[in-house]
Tab-separated table of C-alpha atoms in Angstrom:
chain	number	residue	atom	x	y	z
A	1	MET	CA	8.822	40.088	38.809
A	2	THR	CA	10.898	42.496	40.832
A	3	GLY	CA	14.101	41.514	42.577
A	4	ALA	CA	12.365	41.693	45.957
A	5	ALA	CA	9.846	39.089	44.888
A	6	SER	CA	12.484	36.835	43.382
A	7	ALA	CA	14.369	36.946	46.676
A	8	SER	CA	11.364	35.334	48.335
A	9	PHE	CA	11.873	32.138	46.333
A	10	THR	CA	14.786	29.755	45.923
A	11	ALA	CA	16.147	27.760	43.015
A	12	ASP	CA	14.497	24.711	44.575
A	13	ASP	CA	11.124	26.490	44.473
A	14	TYR	CA	11.463	27.093	40.737
A	15	LYS	CA	12.675	23.542	40.151
A	16	ALA	CA	9.631	22.166	41.971
A	17	ARG	CA	7.305	24.398	39.950
A	18	MET	CA	8.772	23.209	36.648
A	19	GLU	CA	8.520	19.588	37.744
A	20	ARG	CA	4.923	20.068	38.841
A	21	ALA	CA	4.041	21.772	35.554
A	22	ALA	CA	5.552	18.894	33.558
A	23	ARG	CA	3.559	16.367	35.613
A	24	GLN	CA	0.351	18.310	35.101
A	25	ALA	CA	1.043	18.425	31.367
A	26	ALA	CA	1.392	14.646	31.296
A	27	ASP	CA	-1.810	14.228	33.325
A	28	ALA	CA	-3.585	16.449	30.783
A	29	GLY	CA	-2.386	14.235	27.904
A	30	LEU	CA	0.107	16.782	26.609
A	31	ALA	CA	3.571	16.075	25.251
A	32	GLY	CA	4.822	19.171	27.058
A	33	LEU	CA	4.513	22.883	27.685
A	34	LEU	CA	5.968	25.780	25.708
A	35	VAL	CA	6.245	28.907	27.836
A	36	ALA	CA	6.916	32.313	26.292
A	37	PRO	CA	8.000	35.456	28.179
A	38	GLY	CA	5.247	36.595	30.502
A	39	PRO	CA	3.762	35.679	33.873
A	40	ASP	CA	4.060	31.910	33.398
A	41	LEU	CA	7.770	32.156	32.584
A	42	VAL	CA	8.376	34.426	35.589
A	43	TRP	CA	6.510	32.051	37.887
A	44	LEU	CA	8.287	28.949	36.582
A	45	THR	CA	11.855	30.279	36.309
A	46	GLY	CA	12.157	33.742	37.851
A	47	TYR	CA	13.302	35.043	34.459
A	48	THR	CA	11.971	38.155	32.777
A	49	PRO	CA	13.740	39.243	29.562
A	50	THR	CA	14.827	42.870	29.693
A	51	ALA	CA	12.868	43.402	26.473
A	52	VAL	CA	10.384	41.158	24.689
A	53	THR	CA	11.204	41.330	20.986
A	54	GLU	CA	10.641	39.289	17.856
A	55	ARG	CA	13.525	36.999	18.861
A	56	LEU	CA	12.237	33.669	20.170
A	57	THR	CA	12.526	32.904	23.882
A	58	LEU	CA	10.747	29.709	24.938
A	59	LEU	CA	10.852	27.385	27.926
A	60	VAL	CA	10.272	23.748	26.944
A	61	LEU	CA	8.913	21.467	29.660
A	62	ALA	CA	8.289	17.820	28.910
A	63	PRO	CA	7.587	14.893	31.239
A	64	GLY	CA	10.712	12.893	31.989
A	65	ARG	CA	13.076	15.444	30.434
A	66	ASP	CA	15.131	18.260	31.873
A	67	PRO	CA	13.687	21.736	31.266
A	68	VAL	CA	15.302	23.693	28.441
A	69	LEU	CA	15.145	27.450	27.924
A	70	VAL	CA	15.704	28.494	24.311
A	71	VAL	CA	17.059	32.065	24.281
A	72	PRO	CA	18.789	34.443	21.873
A	73	THR	CA	22.543	34.378	22.440
A	74	LEU	CA	22.671	38.073	23.272
A	75	GLU	CA	20.163	37.506	26.121
A	76	ALA	CA	21.744	34.339	27.505
A	77	PRO	CA	23.818	36.152	30.184
A	78	ASP	CA	20.669	37.653	31.700
A	79	ALA	CA	18.874	34.306	31.575
A	80	GLU	CA	21.779	32.623	33.353
A	81	ARG	CA	21.314	34.986	36.303
A	82	ALA	CA	17.670	33.979	36.889
A	83	LEU	CA	17.153	32.094	40.142
A	84	GLY	CA	15.633	29.131	38.333
A	85	ALA	CA	18.405	28.886	35.743
A	86	CYS	CA	20.379	26.259	37.651
A	87	ALA	CA	17.391	23.901	37.347
A	88	LEU	CA	17.289	24.043	33.552
A	89	THR	CA	19.496	23.880	30.458
A	90	LEU	CA	20.027	26.990	28.350
A	91	ARG	CA	20.088	26.516	24.592
A	92	ASP	CA	20.972	29.745	22.834
A	93	TRP	CA	20.656	30.622	19.175
A	94	THR	CA	22.341	33.390	17.199
A	95	ASP	CA	20.891	35.842	14.732
A	96	GLY	CA	20.807	34.316	11.286
A	97	LYS	CA	20.047	30.832	12.611
A	98	ASP	CA	16.588	29.249	12.657
A	99	PRO	CA	15.242	29.300	16.236
A	100	TYR	CA	12.356	27.032	15.294
A	101	ALA	CA	14.719	24.310	14.115
A	102	ALA	CA	16.594	24.595	17.411
A	103	THR	CA	13.330	24.285	19.324
A	104	ALA	CA	11.958	21.497	17.136
A	105	ALA	CA	14.816	19.247	18.196
A	106	LEU	CA	13.358	19.331	21.715
A	107	LEU	CA	9.791	18.419	20.714
A	108	ASP	CA	7.922	15.285	19.734
A	109	ALA	CA	7.203	15.675	16.039
A	110	ASP	CA	3.558	14.668	16.424
A	111	GLY	CA	2.935	15.863	19.979
A	112	ARG	CA	0.230	18.129	21.368
A	113	PHE	CA	1.614	20.965	23.481
A	114	GLY	CA	0.268	23.575	25.812
A	115	ILE	CA	1.547	27.020	24.863
A	116	SER	CA	1.442	30.354	26.650
A	117	ASP	CA	-1.595	32.459	25.819
A	118	ASN	CA	0.686	35.435	25.156
A	119	ALA	CA	3.049	33.611	22.775
A	120	TRP	CA	3.476	35.559	19.541
A	121	ALA	CA	1.552	34.214	16.563
A	122	MET	CA	4.727	34.317	14.435
A	123	HIS	CA	6.428	31.933	16.856
A	124	LEU	CA	3.515	29.494	16.993
A	125	LEU	CA	3.248	29.539	13.199
A	126	GLY	CA	7.009	29.050	12.906
A	127	LEU	CA	6.828	25.936	15.083
A	128	GLN	CA	3.860	24.590	13.131
A	129	ARG	CA	5.701	25.154	9.872
A	130	THR	CA	8.778	23.329	11.150
A	131	LEU	CA	6.811	20.496	12.791
A	132	PRO	CA	3.512	20.225	10.874
A	133	GLY	CA	2.494	17.153	12.871
A	134	THR	CA	2.294	19.072	16.156
A	135	SER	CA	-0.810	20.664	17.623
A	136	TYR	CA	-1.284	23.227	20.374
A	137	ALA	CA	-3.663	24.329	23.108
A	138	SER	CA	-3.522	27.543	25.115
A	139	LEU	CA	-2.233	27.098	28.660
A	140	THR	CA	-5.385	28.686	30.050
A	141	GLU	CA	-7.415	26.028	28.260
A	142	ALA	CA	-5.080	23.100	28.895
A	143	LEU	CA	-3.871	23.824	32.450
A	144	PRO	CA	-6.073	26.560	33.887
A	145	MET	CA	-5.038	25.763	37.463
A	146	LEU	CA	-1.280	25.801	36.807
A	147	ARG	CA	-0.621	28.813	39.063
A	148	ALA	CA	-3.877	28.748	41.027
A	149	VAL	CA	-2.735	27.134	44.287
A	150	LYS	CA	-0.271	29.383	46.090
A	151	ASP	CA	2.409	28.238	48.508
A	152	ALA	CA	3.117	29.884	51.868
A	153	ALA	CA	5.602	32.393	50.450
A	154	GLU	CA	3.198	33.417	47.698
A	155	LEU	CA	0.373	33.843	50.202
A	156	GLU	CA	2.611	36.086	52.284
A	157	LEU	CA	3.339	38.277	49.260
A	158	LEU	CA	-0.337	38.459	48.318
A	159	ALA	CA	-1.263	39.378	51.886
A	160	ALA	CA	1.354	42.154	51.866
A	161	ALA	CA	0.006	43.469	48.556
A	162	GLY	CA	-3.518	43.433	49.979
A	163	ALA	CA	-2.400	45.274	53.109
A	164	ALA	CA	-0.695	47.905	50.954
A	165	ALA	CA	-3.901	48.437	48.955
A	166	ASP	CA	-5.801	48.726	52.234
A	167	ALA	CA	-3.357	51.374	53.432
A	168	ALA	CA	-3.947	53.305	50.200
A	169	PHE	CA	-7.710	53.234	50.808
A	170	GLU	CA	-7.335	54.444	54.388
A	171	GLU	CA	-5.417	57.429	53.037
A	172	ILE	CA	-7.654	58.188	50.040
A	173	ARG	CA	-10.822	58.282	52.147
A	174	ASN	CA	-9.402	61.369	53.874
A	175	VAL	CA	-8.730	63.436	50.745
A	176	ALA	CA	-11.176	65.887	49.215
A	177	PHE	CA	-13.446	64.411	46.541
A	178	ALA	CA	-16.043	67.117	45.848
A	179	GLY	CA	-14.954	69.617	43.220
A	180	ARG	CA	-12.080	67.508	41.940
A	181	ARG	CA	-11.839	65.515	38.726
A	182	GLU	CA	-11.934	61.731	38.753
A	183	SER	CA	-8.474	61.771	37.199
A	184	ASP	CA	-7.145	63.783	40.159
A	185	VAL	CA	-8.328	61.212	42.680
A	186	ALA	CA	-7.054	58.386	40.447
A	187	ALA	CA	-3.615	60.013	40.414
A	188	ASP	CA	-3.738	60.223	44.209
A	189	LEU	CA	-4.560	56.514	44.376
A	190	ALA	CA	-1.720	55.577	42.039
A	191	GLY	CA	0.700	57.603	44.125
A	192	LEU	CA	-0.486	55.954	47.321
A	193	LEU	CA	-0.112	52.455	45.885
A	194	ARG	CA	3.467	53.284	44.952
A	195	ARG	CA	4.128	54.868	48.341
A	196	PHE	CA	3.015	51.636	49.993
A	197	GLY	CA	5.335	49.473	47.930
A	198	HIS	CA	3.708	48.803	44.571
A	199	SER	CA	6.155	48.745	41.676
A	200	GLN	CA	3.344	48.559	39.122
A	201	VAL	CA	-0.105	50.172	39.163
A	202	ASP	CA	-2.466	48.275	36.873
A	203	PHE	CA	-5.677	50.265	37.341
A	204	THR	CA	-7.184	53.059	39.408
A	205	ILE	CA	-10.896	53.236	38.627
A	206	VAL	CA	-12.639	56.284	40.077
A	207	ALA	CA	-16.228	56.155	38.822
A	208	SER	CA	-18.416	58.934	40.188
A	209	GLY	CA	-22.163	59.416	39.979
A	210	PRO	CA	-23.608	57.912	36.789
A	211	ASN	CA	-20.136	56.730	35.735
A	212	GLY	CA	-20.313	54.224	38.589
A	213	ALA	CA	-22.850	52.231	36.581
A	214	ASN	CA	-20.001	51.206	34.239
A	215	PRO	CA	-17.932	48.521	36.034
A	216	HIS	CA	-14.802	49.273	33.939
A	217	HIS	CA	-15.236	53.018	33.644
A	218	GLU	CA	-12.236	54.801	32.160
A	219	VAL	CA	-11.215	57.619	34.462
A	220	GLY	CA	-12.055	60.979	32.929
A	221	ASP	CA	-12.364	64.666	33.661
A	222	ARG	CA	-15.811	64.535	35.230
A	223	VAL	CA	-15.870	66.742	38.310
A	224	ILE	CA	-17.041	64.816	41.364
A	225	GLU	CA	-20.054	66.451	42.978
A	226	ARG	CA	-21.515	66.425	46.453
A	227	GLY	CA	-24.177	63.720	46.489
A	228	ASP	CA	-22.182	61.369	44.230
A	229	MET	CA	-21.578	57.720	44.917
A	230	VAL	CA	-17.997	56.925	43.876
A	231	VAL	CA	-16.723	53.432	43.033
A	232	LEU	CA	-13.001	53.011	43.744
A	233	ASP	CA	-11.337	49.926	42.227
A	234	PHE	CA	-7.553	49.812	42.253
A	235	GLY	CA	-4.577	47.498	42.315
A	236	GLY	CA	-1.307	46.414	40.804
A	237	LEU	CA	1.825	44.467	41.668
A	238	ARG	CA	3.832	44.685	44.851
A	239	ASP	CA	6.974	42.523	44.925
A	240	GLY	CA	5.622	40.684	41.907
A	241	TYR	CA	2.212	39.751	43.366
A	242	GLY	CA	-1.141	41.398	42.834
A	243	SER	CA	-3.551	43.536	44.755
A	244	ASP	CA	-7.120	44.352	43.725
A	245	THR	CA	-9.761	45.889	45.968
A	246	SER	CA	-12.942	47.912	45.535
A	247	ARG	CA	-14.796	50.159	47.932
A	248	THR	CA	-17.693	52.494	47.196
A	249	VAL	CA	-17.753	55.805	49.042
A	250	HIS	CA	-20.296	58.612	49.107
A	251	VAL	CA	-19.633	62.332	48.926
A	252	GLY	CA	-21.793	63.711	51.714
A	253	GLU	CA	-24.890	62.019	53.055
A	254	PRO	CA	-26.444	59.306	50.856
A	255	THR	CA	-30.125	58.892	50.078
A	256	ASP	CA	-32.057	56.031	51.621
A	257	GLU	CA	-31.950	54.148	48.303
A	258	GLU	CA	-28.197	54.612	47.928
A	259	ARG	CA	-27.643	53.318	51.438
A	260	ARG	CA	-30.004	50.392	50.811
A	261	VAL	CA	-28.203	49.344	47.619
A	262	HIS	CA	-24.823	49.661	49.316
A	263	ASP	CA	-25.999	47.491	52.204
A	264	LEU	CA	-27.353	44.962	49.709
A	265	VAL	CA	-24.004	44.669	47.932
A	266	ARG	CA	-22.232	44.360	51.272
A	267	GLU	CA	-24.563	41.489	52.222
A	268	ALA	CA	-23.948	39.817	48.864
A	269	GLN	CA	-20.193	40.155	49.293
A	270	GLU	CA	-20.425	38.592	52.742
A	271	ALA	CA	-22.521	35.722	51.346
A	272	GLY	CA	-19.934	35.103	48.624
A	273	PHE	CA	-17.150	35.081	51.190
A	274	ARG	CA	-19.005	32.632	53.434
A	275	ALA	CA	-19.441	30.259	50.500
A	276	VAL	CA	-15.660	29.862	50.262
A	277	ARG	CA	-14.563	26.457	51.557
A	278	PRO	CA	-12.428	23.576	50.291
A	279	GLY	CA	-14.287	21.353	47.859
A	280	ALA	CA	-16.954	23.899	46.958
A	281	ALA	CA	-17.217	24.617	43.236
A	282	CYS	CA	-16.148	28.072	42.092
A	283	GLN	CA	-19.674	28.684	40.822
A	284	GLU	CA	-21.036	28.310	44.361
A	285	VAL	CA	-19.326	31.574	45.344
A	286	ASP	CA	-21.015	33.311	42.417
A	287	ARG	CA	-24.369	31.731	43.220
A	288	ALA	CA	-24.241	32.752	46.874
A	289	ALA	CA	-23.490	36.398	46.134
A	290	ARG	CA	-25.880	36.590	43.177
A	291	ALA	CA	-28.793	35.083	45.106
A	292	VAL	CA	-28.753	37.932	47.618
A	293	ILE	CA	-28.948	40.540	44.866
A	294	GLU	CA	-31.540	38.649	42.836
A	295	ASP	CA	-33.759	38.095	45.876
A	296	ALA	CA	-33.769	41.857	46.450
A	297	GLY	CA	-34.934	42.475	42.872
A	298	TYR	CA	-31.666	43.837	41.489
A	299	GLY	CA	-30.455	40.727	39.664
A	300	GLU	CA	-30.464	42.317	36.202
A	301	TYR	CA	-28.091	44.989	37.489
A	302	PHE	CA	-25.372	42.557	38.590
A	303	ILE	CA	-23.716	42.254	35.185
A	304	HIS	CA	-20.373	40.504	35.749
A	305	ARG	CA	-18.901	37.419	37.396
A	306	THR	CA	-18.340	37.465	41.135
A	307	GLY	CA	-14.590	37.008	41.035
A	308	HIS	CA	-11.294	36.146	39.368
A	309	GLY	CA	-8.036	34.614	40.497
A	310	ILE	CA	-4.995	36.697	41.353
A	311	GLY	CA	-1.289	35.984	41.709
A	312	VAL	CA	1.594	37.171	39.539
A	313	THR	CA	-1.119	38.853	37.462
A	314	THR	CA	-4.161	40.701	38.754
A	315	HIS	CA	-6.556	38.572	36.638
A	316	GLU	CA	-6.035	34.820	36.201
A	317	PRO	CA	-7.897	31.543	36.801
A	318	PRO	CA	-9.909	30.426	38.671
A	319	TYR	CA	-13.067	32.422	37.958
A	320	MET	CA	-16.085	32.640	40.249
A	321	ILE	CA	-18.781	32.292	37.618
A	322	GLU	CA	-21.772	30.090	36.841
A	323	GLY	CA	-20.663	26.940	35.037
A	324	GLU	CA	-17.193	26.803	36.629
A	325	GLU	CA	-17.183	23.505	38.519
A	326	GLN	CA	-13.505	23.595	39.503
A	327	PRO	CA	-13.407	22.780	43.240
A	328	LEU	CA	-11.780	25.249	45.579
A	329	VAL	CA	-8.457	24.124	47.062
A	330	PRO	CA	-6.581	25.603	50.045
A	331	GLY	CA	-4.111	28.174	48.724
A	332	MET	CA	-6.289	29.449	45.887
A	333	CYS	CA	-6.655	33.256	45.879
A	334	PHE	CA	-9.383	35.207	44.106
A	335	SER	CA	-11.612	38.244	44.349
A	336	VAL	CA	-15.156	38.296	45.690
A	337	GLU	CA	-16.685	41.423	44.155
A	338	PRO	CA	-20.424	41.595	43.565
A	339	GLY	CA	-21.912	44.848	42.353
A	340	VAL	CA	-25.122	46.607	41.412
A	341	TYR	CA	-25.092	49.082	38.505
A	342	LEU	CA	-28.076	51.346	37.883
A	343	PRO	CA	-27.688	52.924	34.416
A	344	GLY	CA	-27.538	56.697	34.399
A	345	ARG	CA	-27.614	56.869	38.189
A	346	PHE	CA	-24.900	55.141	40.237
A	347	GLY	CA	-23.120	51.876	40.953
A	348	VAL	CA	-21.814	50.007	43.985
A	349	ARG	CA	-19.054	47.381	44.139
A	350	ILE	CA	-17.297	45.898	47.168
A	351	GLU	CA	-14.286	43.654	46.591
A	352	ASP	CA	-11.855	41.689	48.712
A	353	ILE	CA	-9.172	39.217	47.765
A	354	VAL	CA	-9.858	35.933	49.549
A	355	THR	CA	-7.693	32.857	50.003
A	356	VAL	CA	-9.053	29.378	50.647
A	357	THR	CA	-7.985	27.900	53.990
A	358	GLY	CA	-8.324	24.415	55.411
A	359	ASP	CA	-11.843	25.079	56.679
A	360	GLY	CA	-13.114	28.175	54.875
A	361	GLY	CA	-11.681	31.427	53.618
A	362	ARG	CA	-9.526	34.331	54.782
A	363	ARG	CA	-9.795	37.896	53.529
A	364	LEU	CA	-6.629	39.646	52.394
A	365	ASN	CA	-8.407	43.020	52.408
A	366	ASN	CA	-9.746	44.295	55.699
A	367	THR	CA	-10.863	47.903	55.324
A	368	ALA	CA	-14.412	48.912	56.247
A	369	ARG	CA	-17.097	47.477	53.990
A	370	GLU	CA	-19.773	49.727	55.455
A	371	MET	CA	-20.666	52.983	53.704
A	372	VAL	CA	-17.783	55.465	53.998
A	373	ILE	CA	-18.680	59.164	53.799
A	374	VAL	CA	-16.066	61.430	52.188
A	375	ASP	CA	-15.907	65.177	51.701
């Protein structure tokens, strides 16, 4: 997380997050949480190590106990400067000592713990070797909604990131597409995201013509031609919070079929958005968008889920997919992004980030969803 994002939160915010995480761990029947460097550690403490190495850094959260951050001694000064540091105890270890023994003293010897998905295998195996009676579950499995409900400050940062992505789209729609490589337009998009405040660009998909039928097309050297449909999907982090939006433009006038498919996806995206309301299951958003496309006979060409959560990462729970019965809660933020992909021909995707409100949903992306014609 950048300094600007950290400045949006106080030590009390991080303290409350750690307390809430410990309570949720207890409610899930866990003895505690073990949080390695990554998005969970940033969200809980405001601390990002300057470099993630083989040296163990681990936040230990347990119900009824003060949080403890185990860190290498040489990194302790940086950890002490994190905004959340005053709400936890630092326990440092020096090279040549056993970090797993130091951590084991903080854990129940036969407890079950949630552990960060991105924890290194060597660290998990080291803990298991030191405490063979312990067991572990990934945080995504054990507490999938840990970061899902955003507070007012987080919503403000997500809205600003969405507005910055919108500003990038308003600029990119005015550049030349025909005769240029996909990689050229992708570079333009990355530059625009940075110009509008992004510190990190995670992806700039520019999928032209038949490449648009691949939802995660890797930008290449294909030259964009007049008559191409072009899927633009781009985002990253601004002040530590994510943006992610998709619009599909056309180079020159589209055919009747291209316009019809684009309108269909726009209708499906609107149906997904209108399904957003407190208490609705995540899968209802997917069902609403998918029904529109299936009813039009294109169901087999909608080949991915309708959405994913977003926050301090651009992909996180909850997921808008069949079988996900997690109810929507005010403050949740996620994408609504149906698409139709016709192999060898073209694809269309329209995506907004949406947050759940007290009585429905609010879009954090507000650029035109109608067909945009580019040169």
